[in-house]
XYZ file of C-alpha atoms in Angstrom:
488
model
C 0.000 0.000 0.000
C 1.310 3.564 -1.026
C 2.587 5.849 1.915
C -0.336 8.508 0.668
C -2.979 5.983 1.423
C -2.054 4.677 4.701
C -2.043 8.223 5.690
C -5.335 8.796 4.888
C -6.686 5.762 5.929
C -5.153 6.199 9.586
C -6.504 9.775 9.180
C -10.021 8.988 8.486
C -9.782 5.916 11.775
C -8.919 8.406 13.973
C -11.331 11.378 12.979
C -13.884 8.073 13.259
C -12.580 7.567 17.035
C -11.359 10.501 18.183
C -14.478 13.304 17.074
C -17.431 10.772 18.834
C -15.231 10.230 21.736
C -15.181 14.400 21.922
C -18.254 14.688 21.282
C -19.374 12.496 24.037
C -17.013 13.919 26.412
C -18.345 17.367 25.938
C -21.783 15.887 26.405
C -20.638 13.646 29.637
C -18.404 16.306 31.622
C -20.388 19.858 30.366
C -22.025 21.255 33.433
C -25.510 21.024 34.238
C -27.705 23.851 34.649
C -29.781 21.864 37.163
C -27.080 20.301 39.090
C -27.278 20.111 42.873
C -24.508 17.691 43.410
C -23.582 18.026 47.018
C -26.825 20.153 48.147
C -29.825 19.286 50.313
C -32.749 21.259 49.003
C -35.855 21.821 51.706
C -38.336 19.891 51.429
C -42.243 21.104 50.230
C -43.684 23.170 53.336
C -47.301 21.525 51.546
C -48.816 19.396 49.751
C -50.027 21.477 47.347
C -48.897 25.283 46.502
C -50.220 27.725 49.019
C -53.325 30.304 48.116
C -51.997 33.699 48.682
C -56.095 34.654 49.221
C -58.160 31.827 50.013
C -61.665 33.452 51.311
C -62.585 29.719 52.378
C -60.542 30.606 55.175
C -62.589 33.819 56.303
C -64.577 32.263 59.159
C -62.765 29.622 59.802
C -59.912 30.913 62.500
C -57.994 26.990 62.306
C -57.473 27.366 58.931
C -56.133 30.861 59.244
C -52.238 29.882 59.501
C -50.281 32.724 58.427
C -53.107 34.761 57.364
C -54.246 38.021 58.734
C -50.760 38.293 60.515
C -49.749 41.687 61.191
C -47.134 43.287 63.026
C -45.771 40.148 64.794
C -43.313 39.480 67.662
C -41.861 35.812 67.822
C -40.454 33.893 70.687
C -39.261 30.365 71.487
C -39.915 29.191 74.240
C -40.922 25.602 75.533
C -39.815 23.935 72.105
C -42.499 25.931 70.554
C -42.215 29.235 68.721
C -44.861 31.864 68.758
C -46.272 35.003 67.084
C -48.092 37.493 68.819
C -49.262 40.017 66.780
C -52.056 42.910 65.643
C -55.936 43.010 65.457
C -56.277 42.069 62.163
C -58.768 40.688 59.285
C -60.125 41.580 55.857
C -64.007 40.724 54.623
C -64.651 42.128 58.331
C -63.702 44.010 61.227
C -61.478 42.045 63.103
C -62.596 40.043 66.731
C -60.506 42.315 69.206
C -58.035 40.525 70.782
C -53.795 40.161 70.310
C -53.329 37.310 67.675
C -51.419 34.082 68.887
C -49.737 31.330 66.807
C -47.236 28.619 67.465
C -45.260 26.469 65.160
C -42.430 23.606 65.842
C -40.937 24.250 62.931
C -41.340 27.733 61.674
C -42.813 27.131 58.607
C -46.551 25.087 59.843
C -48.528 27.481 62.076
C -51.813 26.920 64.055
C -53.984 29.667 65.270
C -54.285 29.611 69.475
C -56.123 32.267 69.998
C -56.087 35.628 71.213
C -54.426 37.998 74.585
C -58.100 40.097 75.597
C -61.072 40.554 74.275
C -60.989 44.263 74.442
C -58.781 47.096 75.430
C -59.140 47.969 79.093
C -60.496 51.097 80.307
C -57.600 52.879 81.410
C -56.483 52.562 77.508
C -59.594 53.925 75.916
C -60.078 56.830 77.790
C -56.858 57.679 77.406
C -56.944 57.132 73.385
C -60.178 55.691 72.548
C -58.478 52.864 70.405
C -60.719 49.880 69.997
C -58.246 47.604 69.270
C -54.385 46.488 70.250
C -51.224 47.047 68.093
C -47.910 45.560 67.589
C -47.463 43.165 70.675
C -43.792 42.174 71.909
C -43.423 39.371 74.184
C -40.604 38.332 76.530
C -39.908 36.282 79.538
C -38.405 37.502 82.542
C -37.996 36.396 86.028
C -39.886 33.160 85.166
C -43.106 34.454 83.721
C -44.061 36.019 80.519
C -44.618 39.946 79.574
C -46.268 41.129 77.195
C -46.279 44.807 75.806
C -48.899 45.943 73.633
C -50.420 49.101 71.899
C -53.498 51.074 71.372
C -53.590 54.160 69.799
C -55.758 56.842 68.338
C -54.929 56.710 64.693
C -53.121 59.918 62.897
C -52.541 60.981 66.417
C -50.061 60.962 69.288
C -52.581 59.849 71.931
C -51.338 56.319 72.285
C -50.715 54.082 75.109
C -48.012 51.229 76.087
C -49.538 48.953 78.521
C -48.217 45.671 80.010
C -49.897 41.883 80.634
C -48.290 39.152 82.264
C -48.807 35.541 82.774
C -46.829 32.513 84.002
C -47.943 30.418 80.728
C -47.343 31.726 77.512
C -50.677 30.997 76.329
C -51.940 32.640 79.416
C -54.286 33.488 80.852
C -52.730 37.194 81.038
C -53.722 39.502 83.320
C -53.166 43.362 82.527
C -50.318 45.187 84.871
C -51.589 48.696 83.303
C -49.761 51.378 81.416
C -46.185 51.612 80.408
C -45.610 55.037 78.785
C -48.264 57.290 77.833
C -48.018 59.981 74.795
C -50.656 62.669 74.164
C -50.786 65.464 71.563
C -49.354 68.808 73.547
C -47.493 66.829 75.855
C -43.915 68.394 75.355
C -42.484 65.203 74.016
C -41.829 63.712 70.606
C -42.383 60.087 71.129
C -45.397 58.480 70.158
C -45.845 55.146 72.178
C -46.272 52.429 70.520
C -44.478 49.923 68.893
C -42.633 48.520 71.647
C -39.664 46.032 71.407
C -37.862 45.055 74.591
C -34.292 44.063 74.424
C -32.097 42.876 77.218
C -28.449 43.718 76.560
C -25.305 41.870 76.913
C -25.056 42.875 80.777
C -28.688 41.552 81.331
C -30.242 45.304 81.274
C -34.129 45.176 79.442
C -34.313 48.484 77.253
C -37.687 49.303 75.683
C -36.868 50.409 72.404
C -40.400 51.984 70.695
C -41.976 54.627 68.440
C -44.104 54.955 64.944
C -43.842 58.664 62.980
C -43.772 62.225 64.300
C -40.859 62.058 66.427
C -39.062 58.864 65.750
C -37.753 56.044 67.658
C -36.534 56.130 70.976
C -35.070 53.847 73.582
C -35.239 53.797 77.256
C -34.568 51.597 80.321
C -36.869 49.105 81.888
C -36.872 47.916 85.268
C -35.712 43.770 85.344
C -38.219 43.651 88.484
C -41.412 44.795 87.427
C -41.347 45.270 83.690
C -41.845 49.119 83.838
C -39.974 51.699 82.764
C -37.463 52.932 85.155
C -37.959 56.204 84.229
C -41.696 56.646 83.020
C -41.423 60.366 82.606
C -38.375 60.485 80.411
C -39.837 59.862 76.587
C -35.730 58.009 76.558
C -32.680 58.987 73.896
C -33.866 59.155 70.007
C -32.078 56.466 67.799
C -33.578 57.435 64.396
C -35.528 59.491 62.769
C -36.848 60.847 59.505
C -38.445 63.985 58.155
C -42.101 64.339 58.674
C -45.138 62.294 58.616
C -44.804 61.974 55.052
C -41.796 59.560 55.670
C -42.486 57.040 57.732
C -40.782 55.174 60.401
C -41.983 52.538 62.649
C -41.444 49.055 63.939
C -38.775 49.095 65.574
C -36.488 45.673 67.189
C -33.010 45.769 68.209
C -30.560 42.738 68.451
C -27.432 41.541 69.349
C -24.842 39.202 67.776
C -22.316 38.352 70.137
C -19.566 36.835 67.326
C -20.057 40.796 65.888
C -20.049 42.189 68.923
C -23.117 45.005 67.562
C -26.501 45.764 68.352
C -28.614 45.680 65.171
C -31.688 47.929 65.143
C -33.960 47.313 62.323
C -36.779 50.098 61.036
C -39.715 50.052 58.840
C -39.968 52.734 55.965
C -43.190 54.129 54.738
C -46.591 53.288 54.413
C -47.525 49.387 55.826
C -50.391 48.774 52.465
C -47.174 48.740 49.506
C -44.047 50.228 49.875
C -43.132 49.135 53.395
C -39.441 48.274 53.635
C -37.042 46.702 56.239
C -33.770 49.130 57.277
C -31.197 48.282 59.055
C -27.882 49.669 61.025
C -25.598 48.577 64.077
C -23.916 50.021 67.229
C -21.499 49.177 69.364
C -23.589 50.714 72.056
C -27.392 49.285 72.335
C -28.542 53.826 73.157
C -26.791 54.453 69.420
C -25.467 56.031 67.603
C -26.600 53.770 64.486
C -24.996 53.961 61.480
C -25.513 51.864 58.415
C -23.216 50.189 56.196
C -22.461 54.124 54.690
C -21.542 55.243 58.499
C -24.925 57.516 58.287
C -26.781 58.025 60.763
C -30.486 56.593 61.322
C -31.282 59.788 63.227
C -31.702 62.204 59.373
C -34.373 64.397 59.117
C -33.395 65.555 55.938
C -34.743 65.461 52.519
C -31.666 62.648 51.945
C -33.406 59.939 54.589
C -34.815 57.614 51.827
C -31.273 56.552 51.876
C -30.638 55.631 55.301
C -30.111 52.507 56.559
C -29.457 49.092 54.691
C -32.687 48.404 52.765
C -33.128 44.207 53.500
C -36.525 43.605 52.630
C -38.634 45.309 50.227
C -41.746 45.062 48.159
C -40.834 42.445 45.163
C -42.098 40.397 42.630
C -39.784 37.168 40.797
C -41.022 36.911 36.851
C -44.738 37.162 36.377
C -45.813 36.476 40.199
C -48.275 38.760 41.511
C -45.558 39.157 44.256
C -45.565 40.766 47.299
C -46.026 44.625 49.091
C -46.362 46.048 52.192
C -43.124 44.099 53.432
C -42.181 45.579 56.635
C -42.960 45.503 60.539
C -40.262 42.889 61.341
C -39.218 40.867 64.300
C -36.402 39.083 65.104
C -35.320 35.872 66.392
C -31.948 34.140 67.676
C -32.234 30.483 67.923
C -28.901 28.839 68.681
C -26.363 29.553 65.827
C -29.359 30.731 63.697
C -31.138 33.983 62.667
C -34.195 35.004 61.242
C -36.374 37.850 60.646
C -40.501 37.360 60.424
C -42.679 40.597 58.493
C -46.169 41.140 57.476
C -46.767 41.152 53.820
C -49.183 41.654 51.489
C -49.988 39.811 48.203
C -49.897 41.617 45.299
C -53.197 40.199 44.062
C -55.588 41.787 46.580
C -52.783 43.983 49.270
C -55.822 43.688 51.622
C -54.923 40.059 52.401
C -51.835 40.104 54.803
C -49.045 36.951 55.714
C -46.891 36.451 58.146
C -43.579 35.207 56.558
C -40.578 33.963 58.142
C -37.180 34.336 56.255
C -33.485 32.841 57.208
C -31.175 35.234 58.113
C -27.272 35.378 57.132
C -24.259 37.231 57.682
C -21.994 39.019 55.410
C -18.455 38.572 56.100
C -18.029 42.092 57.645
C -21.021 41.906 59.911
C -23.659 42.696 58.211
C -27.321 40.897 58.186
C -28.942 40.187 55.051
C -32.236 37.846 54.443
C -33.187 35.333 52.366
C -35.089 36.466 49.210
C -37.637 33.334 49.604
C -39.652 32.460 52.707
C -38.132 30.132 55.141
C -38.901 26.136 54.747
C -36.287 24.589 56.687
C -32.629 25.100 54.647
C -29.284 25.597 56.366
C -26.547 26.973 54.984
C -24.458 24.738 52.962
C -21.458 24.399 50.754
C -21.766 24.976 46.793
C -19.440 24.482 44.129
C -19.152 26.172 40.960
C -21.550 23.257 38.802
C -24.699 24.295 41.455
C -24.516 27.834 39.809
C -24.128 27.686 36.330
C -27.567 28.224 34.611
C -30.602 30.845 34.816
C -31.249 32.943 37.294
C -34.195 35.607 38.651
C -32.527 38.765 40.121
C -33.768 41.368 42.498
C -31.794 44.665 43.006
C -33.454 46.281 46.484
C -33.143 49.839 45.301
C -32.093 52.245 48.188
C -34.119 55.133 46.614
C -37.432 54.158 44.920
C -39.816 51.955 47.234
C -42.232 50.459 44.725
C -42.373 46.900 44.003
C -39.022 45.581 42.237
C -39.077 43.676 39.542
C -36.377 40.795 38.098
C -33.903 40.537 35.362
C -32.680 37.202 33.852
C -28.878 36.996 34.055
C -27.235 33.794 33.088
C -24.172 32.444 34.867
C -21.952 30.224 32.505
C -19.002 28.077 32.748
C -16.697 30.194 31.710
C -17.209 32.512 34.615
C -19.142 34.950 32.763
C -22.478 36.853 33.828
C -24.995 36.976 30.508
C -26.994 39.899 31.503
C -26.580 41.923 27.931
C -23.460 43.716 28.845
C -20.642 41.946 28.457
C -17.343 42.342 31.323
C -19.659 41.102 34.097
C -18.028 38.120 35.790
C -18.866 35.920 38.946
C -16.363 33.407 41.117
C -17.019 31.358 43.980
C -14.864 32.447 46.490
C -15.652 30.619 49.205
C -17.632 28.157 51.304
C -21.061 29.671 50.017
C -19.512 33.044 49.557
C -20.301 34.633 45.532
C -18.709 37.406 44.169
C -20.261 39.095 41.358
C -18.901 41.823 39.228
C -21.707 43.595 37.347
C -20.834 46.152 34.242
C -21.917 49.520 34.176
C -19.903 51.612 33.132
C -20.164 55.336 33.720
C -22.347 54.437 36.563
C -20.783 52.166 39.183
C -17.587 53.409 40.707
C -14.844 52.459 38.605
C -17.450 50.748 35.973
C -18.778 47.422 38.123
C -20.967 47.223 40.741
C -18.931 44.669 42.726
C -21.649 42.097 45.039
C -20.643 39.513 47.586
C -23.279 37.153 48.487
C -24.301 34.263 50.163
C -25.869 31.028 48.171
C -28.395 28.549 50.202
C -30.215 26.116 49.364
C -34.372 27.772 49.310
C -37.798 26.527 48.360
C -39.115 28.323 45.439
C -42.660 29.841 46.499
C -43.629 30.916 43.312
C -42.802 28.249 41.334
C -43.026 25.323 43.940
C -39.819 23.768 44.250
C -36.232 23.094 45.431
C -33.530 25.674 44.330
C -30.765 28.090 45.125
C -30.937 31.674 46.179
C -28.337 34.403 47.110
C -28.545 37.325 48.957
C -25.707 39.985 49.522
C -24.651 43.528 49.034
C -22.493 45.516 46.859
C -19.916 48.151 47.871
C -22.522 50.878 48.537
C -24.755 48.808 51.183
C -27.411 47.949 47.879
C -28.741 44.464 48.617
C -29.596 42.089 46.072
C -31.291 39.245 45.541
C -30.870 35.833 43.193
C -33.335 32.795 42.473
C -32.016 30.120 40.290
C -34.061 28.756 37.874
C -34.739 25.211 36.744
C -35.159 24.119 33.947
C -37.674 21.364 33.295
């Protein structure tokens, strides 16, 4: 056989070997977009996908779960956790009465009952408020207190009192008033809204206030549960403009690894734009700065963009989504974190949840939460195959407070970000720990908007399933959020 032909013959036996073999080895070892090698994904929190308004449930109070939640406090206690929270219904005027609910596992809750059947007298002459606001519970000296609110609306004739029991289901039995505001009174404060936090010494500090004058925090007494100080309205921790800028809700908490208080505030009006803020102090009486060093207490035109914006009104693809995403409280179980807030579906905003998210820490301190209510995840490690594919992404914007909408970047192999600008770039740096550089040039500082977040394992709500989500912030304190999307 001529030289010429054997070399075309061995040619044409390899290109017959060697192209299927590639060809299969690109199929066999190219990443998959749904690939969860190495992850445990929560399991469903139902049987069937959850009804957002469900009017079956209107006069039926054990089928009420999470509905008709508003302004709830949570605490653990007895293996159980529980939400207190406000007078509360749509289709009819609510049964007066503080809201209770318990849950094992933070994710199944069962209607108890309520704290009262009506306000006492003492409260509605002083306000004439038919009905209780924004409970916090606590225990102290082995029994249970619980602070409520009632309050003339629009006005600053409002009323702390105090209940107590040695059961946390009760019965309660009221102790009387707290702190007292009134319209011409001298102070600022309006009472209500209280949060009680005991700091790392073992001091209780009732940290409170909705509007006008802000929010303020003063000392209780560990004995009886009262103020130590009832005439002194206590030292202001933040504040905003006017009326026309709201503040409320407020909770304060302390991580011991960080060594900060947190204090967490709710922006503007409960119905839609609600939103989550956040800041930290060494000291639990301020001053609070956010992740920008400014300042909670701004009455300026400039306090839209105070504090870290966590939570926000938001809406993943076509859902309906959620508003009204504010009034928080928060919870340290063990190792874990997590924030609960009312919020409001964005198919009739008059039908109100209580949802529970999974809270993380950024590397330098700072708490973010999970962009998808909480159904049991923990945080795990990833590697680089869990995040290639489709995602749903959620920029909390620090200065507009409608509902955010998503954007459909793609994370590929090659450690690019397919968003329609090309430069953007992610890389797993760590553990769970994402870093994603986004292109924009002429707007971010030097071009990118640089993110690091945190990836855990989530169920998808809207779409009723297992995934991943991340949630971090970028170099200016702007949180965002990712959902990963699987493809069927």
């Amino acid at each position: 056989m001529k030289t010429k032909t054997k070399v075309i013959l061995i040619g044409v036996l390899l290109a017959v070997i060697i192209v299927p073999a590639s060809i299969f080895g690109v199929k066999h070892y190219q990443p998959k977009e749904n690939d969860f090698t190495g992850i445990k994904l929560p399991s469903a929190p139902a049987k069937t996908p959850v009804k957002n308004v469900n009017t079956d449930v209107l006069n039926d109070e054990k089928k009420w779960t999470t509905n008709f939640t508003h302004d709830g406090a949570i605490i653990k206690t007895d293996g159980w956790y529980y939400v207190f929270s406000t007078d509360y219904m749509v289709g009819a005027p609510p049964t007066p009465g503080i809201q209770i609910r318990k849950s094992k596992d933070l994710i199944h809750w069962n209607f108890v009952g309520r704290v009262f059947e009506q306000v006492s007298q003492e409260a509605w002459d002083w306000t004439h408020g038919t009905t209780f606001w924004a409970p916090n519970v606590i225990q102290m000296n082995g029994k249970y207190y619980l602070y409520y609110s009632v309050s003339e609306v629009g006005k600053r004739n409002s009323y702390i009192g105090l209940a107590t029991s040695d059961k946390i289901e009760g019965p309660w039995k009221d102790q009387g008033a707290v702190i007292k505001s009134k319209e011409g009174d001298g102070n600022t404060v309006n009472a209500i809204d209280p949060d009680i936090t005991i700091d790392k010494s073992g001091q209780p500090w009732m940290v409170y206030g909705s509007y006008f004058g802000g929010i303020f925090i003063t000392k209780v007494d560990k004995n009886t549960g009262k103020l130590v100080n009832p005439n002194d309205q206590g030292t202001l921790l933040a504040q905003r403009k006017d009326m026309n800028a709201g503040i409320e809700g407020p909770e304060i908490i302390y991580n011991k690894k960080t060594g900060y208080y947190y204090l967490t505030v709710s922006y503007d009006w409960l119905e839609d734009t609600y939103n989550v803020r956040v800041a930290r102090s060494k000291n639990i009486t301020g001053p609070f700065l956010d992740y920008n060093h400014k300042d909670m207490i701004d009455p300026g035109d400039d306090s839209f963009n105070t504090g870290n914006k966590i939570l926000a009104a938001y809406s993943f693809g076509k859902d309906p989504g959620w508003l009204g995403t504010g009034h928080n409280g928060l919870l340290q179980d063990g190792e874990n974190y997590y924030l609960i807030h009312n919020a409001r579906t964005g198919e009739d905003k008059y039908w109100s949840h209580l949802h529970v998210r999974k809270m993380v820490w950024t590397d330098d301190g700072w708490p973010v939460v999970s962009p998808e209510r909480y159904a049991g995840e923990t945080e795990q490690r990833v590697i680089e195959s869990n995040l290639i594919g489709e995602w749903q992404q959620i920029v909390l914007n620090r200065f507009d407070d409608a509902m955010e909408g998503s954007t459909k970047p793609q994370l590929l192999a090659n450690g690019e970000i397919k968003n329609g600008k090309r430069k953007s770039q992610w890389k797993l740096t760590g553990k769970n720990t994402l870093q994603l550089s986004i292109y924009d040039p002429g707007v971010a500082p030097k071009d990118y908007w640089n993110f690091t977040v945190k990836v855990i394992p989530a169920w998808d709500w809207e779409n009723w399933r297992g995934t991943l989500v991340f949630t971090g912030m970028n170099q200016e304190g702007t949180v965002i959020w990712g959902k990963k999307i699987i493809n069927k």
